[in-house]
Short mmCIF file of C-alpha atoms in Angstrom, two decimals:
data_model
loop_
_atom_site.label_atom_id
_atom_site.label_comp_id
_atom_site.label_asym_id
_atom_site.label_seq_id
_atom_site.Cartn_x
_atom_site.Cartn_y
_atom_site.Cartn_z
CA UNK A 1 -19.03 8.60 4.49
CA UNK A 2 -22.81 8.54 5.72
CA UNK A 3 -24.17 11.31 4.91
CA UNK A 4 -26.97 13.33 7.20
CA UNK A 5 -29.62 10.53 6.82
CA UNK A 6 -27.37 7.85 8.07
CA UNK A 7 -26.82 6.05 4.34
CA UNK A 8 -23.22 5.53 2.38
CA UNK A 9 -24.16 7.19 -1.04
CA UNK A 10 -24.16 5.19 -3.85
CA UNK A 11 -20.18 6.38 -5.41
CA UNK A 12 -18.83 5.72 -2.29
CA UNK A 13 -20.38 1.81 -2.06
CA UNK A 14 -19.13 1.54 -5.66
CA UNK A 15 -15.49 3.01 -4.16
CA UNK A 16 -15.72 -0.04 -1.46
CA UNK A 17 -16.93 -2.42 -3.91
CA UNK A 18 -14.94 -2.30 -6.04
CA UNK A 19 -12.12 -2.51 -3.72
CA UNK A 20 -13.41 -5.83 -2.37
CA UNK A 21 -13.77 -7.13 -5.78
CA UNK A 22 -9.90 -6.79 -6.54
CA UNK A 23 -8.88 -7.81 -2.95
CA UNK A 24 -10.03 -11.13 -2.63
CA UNK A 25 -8.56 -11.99 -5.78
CA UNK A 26 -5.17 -10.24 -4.84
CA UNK A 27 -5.32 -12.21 -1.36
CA UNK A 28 -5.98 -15.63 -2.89
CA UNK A 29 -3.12 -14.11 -5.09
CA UNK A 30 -0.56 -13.32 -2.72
CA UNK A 31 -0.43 -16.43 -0.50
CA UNK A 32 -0.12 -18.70 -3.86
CA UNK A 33 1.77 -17.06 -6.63
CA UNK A 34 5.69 -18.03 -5.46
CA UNK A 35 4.24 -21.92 -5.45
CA UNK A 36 2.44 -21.04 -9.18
CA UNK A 37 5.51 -19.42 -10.63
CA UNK A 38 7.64 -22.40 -8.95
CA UNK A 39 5.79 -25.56 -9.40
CA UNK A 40 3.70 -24.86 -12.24
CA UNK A 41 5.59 -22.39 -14.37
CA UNK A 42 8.74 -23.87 -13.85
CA UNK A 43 10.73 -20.82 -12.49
CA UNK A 44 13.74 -20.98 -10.05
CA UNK A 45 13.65 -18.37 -6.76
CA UNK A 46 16.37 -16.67 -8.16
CA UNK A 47 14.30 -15.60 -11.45
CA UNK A 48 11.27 -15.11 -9.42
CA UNK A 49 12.66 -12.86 -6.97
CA UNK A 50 14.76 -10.84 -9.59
CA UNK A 51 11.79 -10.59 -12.15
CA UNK A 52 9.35 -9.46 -9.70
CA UNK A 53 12.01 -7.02 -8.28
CA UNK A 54 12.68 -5.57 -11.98
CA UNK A 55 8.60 -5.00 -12.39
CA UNK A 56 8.54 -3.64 -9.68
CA UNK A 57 10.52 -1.10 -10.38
CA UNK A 58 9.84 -0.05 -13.59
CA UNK A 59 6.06 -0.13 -12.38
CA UNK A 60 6.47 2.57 -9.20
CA UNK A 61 8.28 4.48 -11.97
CA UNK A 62 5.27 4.27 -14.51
CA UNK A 63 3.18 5.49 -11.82
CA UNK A 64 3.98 9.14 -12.08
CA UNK A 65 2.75 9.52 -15.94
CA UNK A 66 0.21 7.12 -15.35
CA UNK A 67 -1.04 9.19 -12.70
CA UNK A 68 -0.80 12.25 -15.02
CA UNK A 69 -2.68 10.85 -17.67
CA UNK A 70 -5.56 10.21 -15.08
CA UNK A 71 -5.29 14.50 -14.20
CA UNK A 72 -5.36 15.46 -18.21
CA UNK A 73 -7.80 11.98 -19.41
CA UNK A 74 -10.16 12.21 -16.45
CA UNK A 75 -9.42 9.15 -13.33
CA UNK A 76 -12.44 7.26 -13.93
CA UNK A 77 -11.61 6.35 -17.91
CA UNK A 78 -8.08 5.14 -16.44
CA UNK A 79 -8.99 3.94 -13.65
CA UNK A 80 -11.09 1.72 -15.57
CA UNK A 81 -8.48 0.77 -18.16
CA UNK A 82 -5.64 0.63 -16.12
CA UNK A 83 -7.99 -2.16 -14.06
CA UNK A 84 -9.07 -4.10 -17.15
CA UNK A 85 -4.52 -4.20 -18.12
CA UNK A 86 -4.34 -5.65 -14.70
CA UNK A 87 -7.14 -8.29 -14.94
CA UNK A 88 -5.66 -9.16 -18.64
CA UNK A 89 -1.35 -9.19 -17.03
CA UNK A 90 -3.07 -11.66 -14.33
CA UNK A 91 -5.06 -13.69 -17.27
CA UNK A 92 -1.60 -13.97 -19.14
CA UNK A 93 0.15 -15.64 -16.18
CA UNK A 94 -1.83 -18.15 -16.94
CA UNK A 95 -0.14 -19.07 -20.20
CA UNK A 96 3.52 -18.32 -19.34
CA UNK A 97 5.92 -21.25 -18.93
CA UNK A 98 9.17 -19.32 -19.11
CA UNK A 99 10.91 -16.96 -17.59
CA UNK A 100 11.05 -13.85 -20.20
CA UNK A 101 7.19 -13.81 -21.11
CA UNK A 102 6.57 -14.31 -17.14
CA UNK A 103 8.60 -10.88 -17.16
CA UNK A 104 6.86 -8.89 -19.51
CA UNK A 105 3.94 -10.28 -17.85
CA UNK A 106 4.86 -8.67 -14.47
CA UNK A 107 6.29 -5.27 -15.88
CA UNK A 108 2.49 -4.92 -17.12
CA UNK A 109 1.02 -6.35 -13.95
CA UNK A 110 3.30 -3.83 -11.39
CA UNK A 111 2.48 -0.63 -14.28
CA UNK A 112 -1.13 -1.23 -14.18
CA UNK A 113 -1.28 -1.65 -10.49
CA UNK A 114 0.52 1.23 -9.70
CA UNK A 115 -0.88 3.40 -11.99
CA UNK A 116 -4.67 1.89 -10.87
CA UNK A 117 -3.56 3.34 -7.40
CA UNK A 118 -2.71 6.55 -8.38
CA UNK A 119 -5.48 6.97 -10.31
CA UNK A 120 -7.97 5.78 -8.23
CA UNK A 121 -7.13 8.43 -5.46
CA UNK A 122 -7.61 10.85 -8.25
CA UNK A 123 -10.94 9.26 -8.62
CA UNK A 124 -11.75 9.20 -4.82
CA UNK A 125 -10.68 13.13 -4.55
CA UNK A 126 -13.14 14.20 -7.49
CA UNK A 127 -16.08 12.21 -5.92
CA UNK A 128 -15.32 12.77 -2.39
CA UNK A 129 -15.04 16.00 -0.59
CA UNK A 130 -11.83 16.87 1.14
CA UNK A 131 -13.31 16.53 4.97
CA UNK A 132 -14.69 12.82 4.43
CA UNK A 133 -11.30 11.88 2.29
CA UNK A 134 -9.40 10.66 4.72
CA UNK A 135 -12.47 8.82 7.09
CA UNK A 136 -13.07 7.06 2.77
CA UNK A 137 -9.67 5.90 2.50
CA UNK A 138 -9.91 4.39 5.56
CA UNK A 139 -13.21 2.44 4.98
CA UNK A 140 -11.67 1.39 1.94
CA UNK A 141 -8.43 0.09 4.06
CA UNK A 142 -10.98 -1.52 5.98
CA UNK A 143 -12.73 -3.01 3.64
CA UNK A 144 -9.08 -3.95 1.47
CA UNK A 145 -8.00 -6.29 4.44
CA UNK A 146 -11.25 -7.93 4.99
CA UNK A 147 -11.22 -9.22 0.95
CA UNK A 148 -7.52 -9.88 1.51
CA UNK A 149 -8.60 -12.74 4.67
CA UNK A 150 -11.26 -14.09 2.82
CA UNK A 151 -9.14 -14.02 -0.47
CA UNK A 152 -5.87 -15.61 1.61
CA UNK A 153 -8.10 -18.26 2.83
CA UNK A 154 -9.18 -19.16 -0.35
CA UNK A 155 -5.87 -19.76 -1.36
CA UNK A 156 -5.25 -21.70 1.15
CA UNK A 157 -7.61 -24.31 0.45
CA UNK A 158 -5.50 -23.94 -3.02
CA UNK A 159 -2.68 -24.82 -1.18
CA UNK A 160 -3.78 -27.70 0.54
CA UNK A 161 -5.39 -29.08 -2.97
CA UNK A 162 -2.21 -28.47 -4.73
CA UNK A 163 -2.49 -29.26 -7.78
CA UNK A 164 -2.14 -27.09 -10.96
CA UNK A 165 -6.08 -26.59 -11.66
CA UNK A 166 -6.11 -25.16 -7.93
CA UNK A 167 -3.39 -22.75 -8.68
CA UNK A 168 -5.06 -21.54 -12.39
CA UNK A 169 -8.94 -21.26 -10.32
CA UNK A 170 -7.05 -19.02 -7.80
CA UNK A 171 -5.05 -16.48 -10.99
CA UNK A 172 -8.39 -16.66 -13.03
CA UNK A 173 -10.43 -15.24 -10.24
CA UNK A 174 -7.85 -12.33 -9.29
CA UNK A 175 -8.19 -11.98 -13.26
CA UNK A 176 -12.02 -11.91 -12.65
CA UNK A 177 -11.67 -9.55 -9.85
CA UNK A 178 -9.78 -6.82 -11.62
CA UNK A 179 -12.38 -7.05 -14.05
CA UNK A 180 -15.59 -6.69 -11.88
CA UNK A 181 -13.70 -4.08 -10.32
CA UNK A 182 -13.22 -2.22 -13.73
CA UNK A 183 -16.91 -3.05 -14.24
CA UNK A 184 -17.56 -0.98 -11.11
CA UNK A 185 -15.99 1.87 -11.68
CA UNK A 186 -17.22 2.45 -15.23
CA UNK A 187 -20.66 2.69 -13.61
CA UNK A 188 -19.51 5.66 -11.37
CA UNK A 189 -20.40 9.35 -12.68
CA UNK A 190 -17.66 10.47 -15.15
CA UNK A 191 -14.82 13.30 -13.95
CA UNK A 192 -13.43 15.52 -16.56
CA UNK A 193 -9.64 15.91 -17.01
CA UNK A 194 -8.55 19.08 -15.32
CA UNK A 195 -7.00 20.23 -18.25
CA UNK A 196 -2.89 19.48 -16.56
CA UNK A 197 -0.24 20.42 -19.18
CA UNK A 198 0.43 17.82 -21.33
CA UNK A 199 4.23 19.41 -22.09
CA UNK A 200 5.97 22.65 -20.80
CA UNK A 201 7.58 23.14 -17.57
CA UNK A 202 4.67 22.14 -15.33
CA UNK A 203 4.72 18.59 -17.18
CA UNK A 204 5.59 16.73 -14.15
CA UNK A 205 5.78 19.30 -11.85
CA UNK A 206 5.92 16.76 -8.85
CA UNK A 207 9.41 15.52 -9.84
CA UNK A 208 10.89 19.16 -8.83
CA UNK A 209 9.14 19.45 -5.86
CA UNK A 210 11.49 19.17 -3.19
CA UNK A 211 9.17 19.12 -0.01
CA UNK A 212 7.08 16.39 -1.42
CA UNK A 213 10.07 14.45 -2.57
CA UNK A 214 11.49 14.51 0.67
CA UNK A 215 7.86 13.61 2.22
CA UNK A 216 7.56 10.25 -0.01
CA UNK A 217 10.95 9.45 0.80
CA UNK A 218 10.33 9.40 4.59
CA UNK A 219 7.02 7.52 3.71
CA UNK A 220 8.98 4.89 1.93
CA UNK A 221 10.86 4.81 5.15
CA UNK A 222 8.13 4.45 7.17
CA UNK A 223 6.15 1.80 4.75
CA UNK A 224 9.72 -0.53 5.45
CA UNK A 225 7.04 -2.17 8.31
CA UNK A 226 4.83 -3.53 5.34
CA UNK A 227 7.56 -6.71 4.97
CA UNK A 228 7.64 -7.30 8.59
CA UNK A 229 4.39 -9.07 9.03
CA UNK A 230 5.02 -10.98 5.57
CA UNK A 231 8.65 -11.76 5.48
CA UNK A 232 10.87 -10.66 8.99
CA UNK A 233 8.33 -11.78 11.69
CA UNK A 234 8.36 -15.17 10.18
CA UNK A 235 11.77 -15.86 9.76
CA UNK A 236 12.53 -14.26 12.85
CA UNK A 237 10.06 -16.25 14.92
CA UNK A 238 11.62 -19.68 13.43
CA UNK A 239 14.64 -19.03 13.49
CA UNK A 240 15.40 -16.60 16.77
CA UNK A 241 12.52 -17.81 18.88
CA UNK A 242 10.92 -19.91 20.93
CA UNK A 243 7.62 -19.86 19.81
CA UNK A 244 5.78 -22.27 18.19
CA UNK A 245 4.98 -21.96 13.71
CA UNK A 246 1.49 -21.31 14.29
CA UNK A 247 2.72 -17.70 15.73
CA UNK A 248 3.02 -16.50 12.02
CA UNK A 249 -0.38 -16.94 11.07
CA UNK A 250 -1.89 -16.19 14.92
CA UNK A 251 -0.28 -12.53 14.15
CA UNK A 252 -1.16 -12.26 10.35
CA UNK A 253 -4.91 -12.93 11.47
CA UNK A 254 -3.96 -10.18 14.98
CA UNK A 255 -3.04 -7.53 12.08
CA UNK A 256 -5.60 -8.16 9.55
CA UNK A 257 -8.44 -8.28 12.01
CA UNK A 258 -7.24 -5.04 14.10
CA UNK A 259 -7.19 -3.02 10.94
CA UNK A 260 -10.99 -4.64 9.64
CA UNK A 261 -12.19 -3.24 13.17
CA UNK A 262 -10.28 -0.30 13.83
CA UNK A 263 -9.13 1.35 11.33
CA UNK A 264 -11.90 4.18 10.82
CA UNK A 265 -11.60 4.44 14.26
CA UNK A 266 -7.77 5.53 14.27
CA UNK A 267 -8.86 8.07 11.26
CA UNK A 268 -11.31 10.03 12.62
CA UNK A 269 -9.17 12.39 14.49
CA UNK A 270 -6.67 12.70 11.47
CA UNK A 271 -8.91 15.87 9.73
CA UNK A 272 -6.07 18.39 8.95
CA UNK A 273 -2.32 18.31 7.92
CA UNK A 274 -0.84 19.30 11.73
CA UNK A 275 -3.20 16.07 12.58
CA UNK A 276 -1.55 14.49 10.10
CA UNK A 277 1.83 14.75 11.46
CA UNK A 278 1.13 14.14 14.60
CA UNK A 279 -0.62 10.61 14.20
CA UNK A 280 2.65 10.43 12.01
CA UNK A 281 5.23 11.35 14.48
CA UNK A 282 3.21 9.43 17.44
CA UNK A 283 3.34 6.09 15.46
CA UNK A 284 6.94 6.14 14.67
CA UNK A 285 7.05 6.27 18.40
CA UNK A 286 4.68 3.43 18.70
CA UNK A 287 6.81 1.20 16.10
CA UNK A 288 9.61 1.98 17.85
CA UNK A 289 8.35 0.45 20.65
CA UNK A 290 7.46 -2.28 19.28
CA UNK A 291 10.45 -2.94 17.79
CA UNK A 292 11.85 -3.08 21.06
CA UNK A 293 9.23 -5.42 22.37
CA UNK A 294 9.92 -8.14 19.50
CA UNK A 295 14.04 -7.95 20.03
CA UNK A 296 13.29 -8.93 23.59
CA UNK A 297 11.98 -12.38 22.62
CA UNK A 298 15.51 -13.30 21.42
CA UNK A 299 16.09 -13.82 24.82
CA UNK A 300 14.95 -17.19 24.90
CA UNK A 301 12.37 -17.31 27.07
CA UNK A 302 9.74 -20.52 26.92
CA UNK A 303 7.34 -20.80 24.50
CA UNK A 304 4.27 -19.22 26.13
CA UNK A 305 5.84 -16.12 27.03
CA UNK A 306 7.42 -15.69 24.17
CA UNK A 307 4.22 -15.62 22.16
CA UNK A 308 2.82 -13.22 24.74
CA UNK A 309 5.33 -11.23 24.30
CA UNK A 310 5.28 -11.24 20.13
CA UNK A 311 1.37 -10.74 20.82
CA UNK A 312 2.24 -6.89 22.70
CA UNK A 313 4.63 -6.14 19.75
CA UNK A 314 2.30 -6.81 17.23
CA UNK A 315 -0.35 -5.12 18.76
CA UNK A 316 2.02 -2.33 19.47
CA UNK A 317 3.10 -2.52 15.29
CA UNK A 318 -0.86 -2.47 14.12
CA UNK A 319 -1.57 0.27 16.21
CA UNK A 320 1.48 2.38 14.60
CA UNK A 321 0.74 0.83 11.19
CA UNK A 322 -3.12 2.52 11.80
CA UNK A 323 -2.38 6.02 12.78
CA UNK A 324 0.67 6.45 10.24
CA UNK A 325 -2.00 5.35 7.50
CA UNK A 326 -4.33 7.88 8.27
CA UNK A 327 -1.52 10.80 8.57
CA UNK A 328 -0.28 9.44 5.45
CA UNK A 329 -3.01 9.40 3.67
CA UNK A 330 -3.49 13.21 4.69
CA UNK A 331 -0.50 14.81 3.69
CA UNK A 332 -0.27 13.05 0.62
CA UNK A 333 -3.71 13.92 -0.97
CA UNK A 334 -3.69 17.64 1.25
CA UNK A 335 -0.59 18.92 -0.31
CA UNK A 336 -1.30 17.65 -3.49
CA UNK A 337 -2.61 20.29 -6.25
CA UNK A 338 -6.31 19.99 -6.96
CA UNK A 339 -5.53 19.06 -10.60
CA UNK A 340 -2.64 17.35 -10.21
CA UNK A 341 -4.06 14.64 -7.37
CA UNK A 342 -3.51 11.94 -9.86
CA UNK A 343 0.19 12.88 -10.66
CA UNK A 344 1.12 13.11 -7.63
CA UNK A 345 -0.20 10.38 -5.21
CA UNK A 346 1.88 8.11 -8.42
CA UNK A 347 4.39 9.33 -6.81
CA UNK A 348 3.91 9.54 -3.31
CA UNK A 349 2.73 6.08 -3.81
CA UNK A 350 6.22 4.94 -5.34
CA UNK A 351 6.99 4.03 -1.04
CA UNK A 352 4.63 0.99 -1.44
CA UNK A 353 6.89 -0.94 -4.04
CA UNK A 354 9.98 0.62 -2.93
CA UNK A 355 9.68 -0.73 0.35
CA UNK A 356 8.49 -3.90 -0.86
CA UNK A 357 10.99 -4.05 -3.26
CA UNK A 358 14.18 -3.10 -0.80
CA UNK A 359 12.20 -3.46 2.49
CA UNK A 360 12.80 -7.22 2.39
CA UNK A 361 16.97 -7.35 1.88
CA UNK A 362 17.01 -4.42 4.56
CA UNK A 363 15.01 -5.74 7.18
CA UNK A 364 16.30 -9.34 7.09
CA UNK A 365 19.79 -8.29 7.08
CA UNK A 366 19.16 -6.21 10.44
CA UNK A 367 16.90 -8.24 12.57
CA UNK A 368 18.30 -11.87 11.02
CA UNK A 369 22.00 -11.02 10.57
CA UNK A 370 22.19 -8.71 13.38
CA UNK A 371 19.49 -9.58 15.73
CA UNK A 372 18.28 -7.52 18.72
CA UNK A 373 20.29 -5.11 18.03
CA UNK A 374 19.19 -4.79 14.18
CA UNK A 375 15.29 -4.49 15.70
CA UNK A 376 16.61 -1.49 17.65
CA UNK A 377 18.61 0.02 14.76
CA UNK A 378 14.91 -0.52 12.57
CA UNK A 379 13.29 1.46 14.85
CA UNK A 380 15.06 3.90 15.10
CA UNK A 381 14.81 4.05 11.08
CA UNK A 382 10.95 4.52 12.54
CA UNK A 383 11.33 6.91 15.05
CA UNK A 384 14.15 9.44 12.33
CA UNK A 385 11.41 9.36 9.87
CA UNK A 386 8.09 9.76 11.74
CA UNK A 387 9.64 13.10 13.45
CA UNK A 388 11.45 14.09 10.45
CA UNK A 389 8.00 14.15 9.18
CA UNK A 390 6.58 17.07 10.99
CA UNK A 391 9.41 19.88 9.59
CA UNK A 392 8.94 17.97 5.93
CA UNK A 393 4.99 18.83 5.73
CA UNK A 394 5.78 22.67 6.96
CA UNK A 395 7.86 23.10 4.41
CA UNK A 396 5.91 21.87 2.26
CA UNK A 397 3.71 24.55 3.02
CA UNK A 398 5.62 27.79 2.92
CA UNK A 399 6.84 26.70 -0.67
CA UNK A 400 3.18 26.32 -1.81
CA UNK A 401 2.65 29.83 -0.04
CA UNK A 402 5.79 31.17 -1.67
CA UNK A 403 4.62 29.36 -5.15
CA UNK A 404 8.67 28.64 -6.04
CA UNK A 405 7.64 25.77 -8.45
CA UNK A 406 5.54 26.63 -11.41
CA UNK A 407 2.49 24.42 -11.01
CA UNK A 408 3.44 22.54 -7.42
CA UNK A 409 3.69 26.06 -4.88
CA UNK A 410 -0.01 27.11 -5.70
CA UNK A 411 -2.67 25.43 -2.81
CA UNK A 412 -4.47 22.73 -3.68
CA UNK A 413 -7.76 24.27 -5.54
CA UNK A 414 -6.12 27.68 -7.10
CA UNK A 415 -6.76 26.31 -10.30
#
C-alpha cells in the first residue's frame, strides 16, 4: 500500500509484478488449453476432463505440506521454486502426446500451483503488515484480472490463427511467465523459516482445527460462483435464453473489468475479522439475489431484455464476488497463526480447486437440469454459507482464546 509519501514500496511492486507476469500467461492459458490438449495432443474430453479433475485433487491436497514447508524453509525460497516447477509442468506440456505423461504433467502443474499460492500469502504476510494485508491482496486481485484480459486476448488471436505453432507460442509464454515471476520474487528481501515443527503433534496442526475446517468448507461453498461466469452462464444463456452468444463474452469482459476498477475499493472497509464477516454474510445476500435475477430470464422474454436483465445479475454476482473476497481474504490470513500462515492458507485455499473441481457437475446439474428453480436452490447454497459464516469465525476465536489445539488455539503472533 502507499505508504506516507504517496509511493508503493519497492516489495510490494515486486508482489504485483510478479503477479502480472504469471497472469497473462495463465489467461492466454486458460482460454486455449482444452483446444491444445484436444487438437494438438490428441486427447479425448473424457481424458481431459478426468485427468485435470485427478490433478486437481491431489494438488489442493499437496497444498497443506507445501504450505508447511514454506513456514519451516522460509516463503520466498518456495515461493520461488514452487514457481520455477510450474513454469517447467507448463514447458513439459509442450512435449506430451499421450494421455499418461499429460497426467503426470498436470499432477505437477495443480501441486506447484497450489502450493505457489499458499506460499506466496506466507510471503505477502512476512513483507506486509497486517493493516495493509488485506487493501495488498486486493491490488494484487486487481492487478491478477487485468493480466488475465490481456492474457485471454492473446489467446484469442491464438484461436483465430489455429494452428499448432499458435497453441505452443501461447504454453511457452505461460512457461515464460512462471519463470519471470520466479525471477521476481528471488529479488525480494529473504524471510526466515519460523522455525514450525517439522514432526510432533503440532505437525499439521491445521488439519485438527475444527473452526478453520469448518471456515474453508463454507469458503469452498461460497467459491462454487467461480464456475458460473466460465461454465453455467454460458450454457445457460444458449441453451435457456433468449439472448444472443455474444452475451458470454459481454459479461466475462462486465466481471473482469468491475473487479480491475473496483476491487480495492470493496476492500477498504474490510480491516478486522467482524468486518470480515459481515462483507461475508452481506454478499451471500447479494449472490442470492442475483441468482434470482438470472432464473428470471428463463422466462423467455425477447432478446434485449433478456440481456438487460443478465446485465443486473451479473452486476449483482461481481459485486458479491468483491466483498466475499475481501472478507475472505481476512479471516483466512487473521486467524491463521503467525508462523503457520503458510500451512494454513494451503488449506484454506483447498476451496479454489474444490470448487473448480466439483463446482462444475453441481452447478450444471441445478441451473441446466433443473432450471429456475436450481438458480434458487444455488443461492440459497449462497445465502446458508455466507451467514453460517459469522458463528464459524467466533468460534474460531474462543478456541484460539481457550488454546484447545496445541499449536492452532494460540493468536496469531504468540510465537
Amino acid at each position: 500500500m502507499p505508504n506516507s509519501r504517496g509511493t508503493v514500496p519497492r516489495t510490494h511492486r515486486a508482489l504485483l509484478f510478479a503477479q502480472l507476469s504469471n497472469s497473462v500467461g495463465d489467461g492466454a492459458f486458460y482460454v486455449t488449453s482444452a483446444l491444445y490438449f484436444a487438437l494438438v495432443v490428441g486427447l479425448s474430453a473424457p481424458q481431459i476432463g478426468a485427468g485435470l479433475a485427478v490433478a486437481w485433487g491431489i494438488g489442493s491436497i499437496a497444498g497443506v505440506p507445501l504450505g508447511h514447508l514454506a513456514d519451516r524453509r522460509g516463503p520466498r525460497g518456495t515461493s520461488v521454486l514452487l514457481a520455477l516447477a510450474t513454469s517447467g509442468a507448463v514447458a513439459s506440456f509442450l512435449l506430451i502426446r499421450s494421455f499418461v505423461p499429460f497426467l503426470i504433467a498436470a499432477t505437477v502443474y495443480a501441486t506447484a500451483q497450489s502450493g505457489l499460492a499458499a506460499a506466496r500469502q506466507a510471503l505477502l504476510a512476512g513483507l506486509v503488515e497486517p493493516a495493509d494485508r488485506v487493501g495488498m491482496l486486493a491490488r494484487i486481485q486487481a492487478t491478477l484480472n487485468a493480466g488475465l484480459a490481456v492474457g485471454a486476448a492473446l489467446g484469442g488471436l491464438a484461436l483465430h490463427a489455429g494452428t499448432r505453432g499458435a497453441y505452443l507460442a501461447v504454453f511457452a509464454l505461460d512457461a515464460l511467465g512462471f519463470l519471470v515471476c520466479a525471477l521476481v520474487l528471488r529479488g525480494l528481501p529473504p524471510l526466515p523459516g519460523t522455525g514450525a515443527a517439522a514432526d510432533g503433534p503440532d505437525r499439521l496442526v491445521v488439519l485438527r482445527d475444527r473452526p478453520y475446517a469448518l471456515l474453508t468448507l463454507l469458503n469452498a461453498l461460497l467459491l462454487l460462483r467461480l464456475p458460473l461466469l466460465s461454465l453455467a452462464l454460458p450454457l445457460w444463456i444458449v441453451e435457456r435464453t433468449t439472448a444472443p452468444g455474444w452475451t458470454v463474452s459481454a459479461l466475462f469482459v462486465l466481471n473482469t473489468g468491475a473487479v480491475m476498477l473496483f476491487q480495492v475499493r470493496a476492500a477498504r472497509s474490510v480491516t478486522d475479522l467482524p468486518g470480515a464477516t459481515r462483507a461475508v454474510g452481506r454478499s451471500s445476500l447479494v449472490m442470492l439475489a442475483s441468482c434470482a435475477v438470472f432464473a428470471v430470464t428463463a422466462a423467455g422474454f425477447g432478446p434485449w431484455p433478456t440481456v438487460g436483465v443478465l446485465v443486473l445479475g451479473a452486476i449483482l454476482q461481481v459485486v458479491a464476488e468483491m466483498r466475499h473476497s475481501a472478507g475472505s481474504w481476512q479471516i483466512g490470513l487473521g486467524l491463521a497463526p503467525a508462523d503457520r500462515i503458510g500451512q494454513y492458507q494451503g488449506f484454506y485455499g483447498t476451496g479454489v480447486p474444490v470448487a473448480r473441481t466439483l463446482g462444475p457437475l453441481l452447478v450444471t446439474t441445478l441451473l441446466i437440469g433443473w432450471g429456475a428453480a436450481g438458480w434458487l436452490v444455488l443461492g440459497g447454497i449462497f445465502l446458508v454459507a455466507g451467514l453460517a459464516t459469522g458463528p464459524a469465525v467466533r468460534w474460531a476465536e474462543r478456541s484460539r482464546a481457550g488454546v484447545p489445539v496445541p499449536g492452532a488455539g494460540e493468536p496469531a503472533g504468540a510465537h
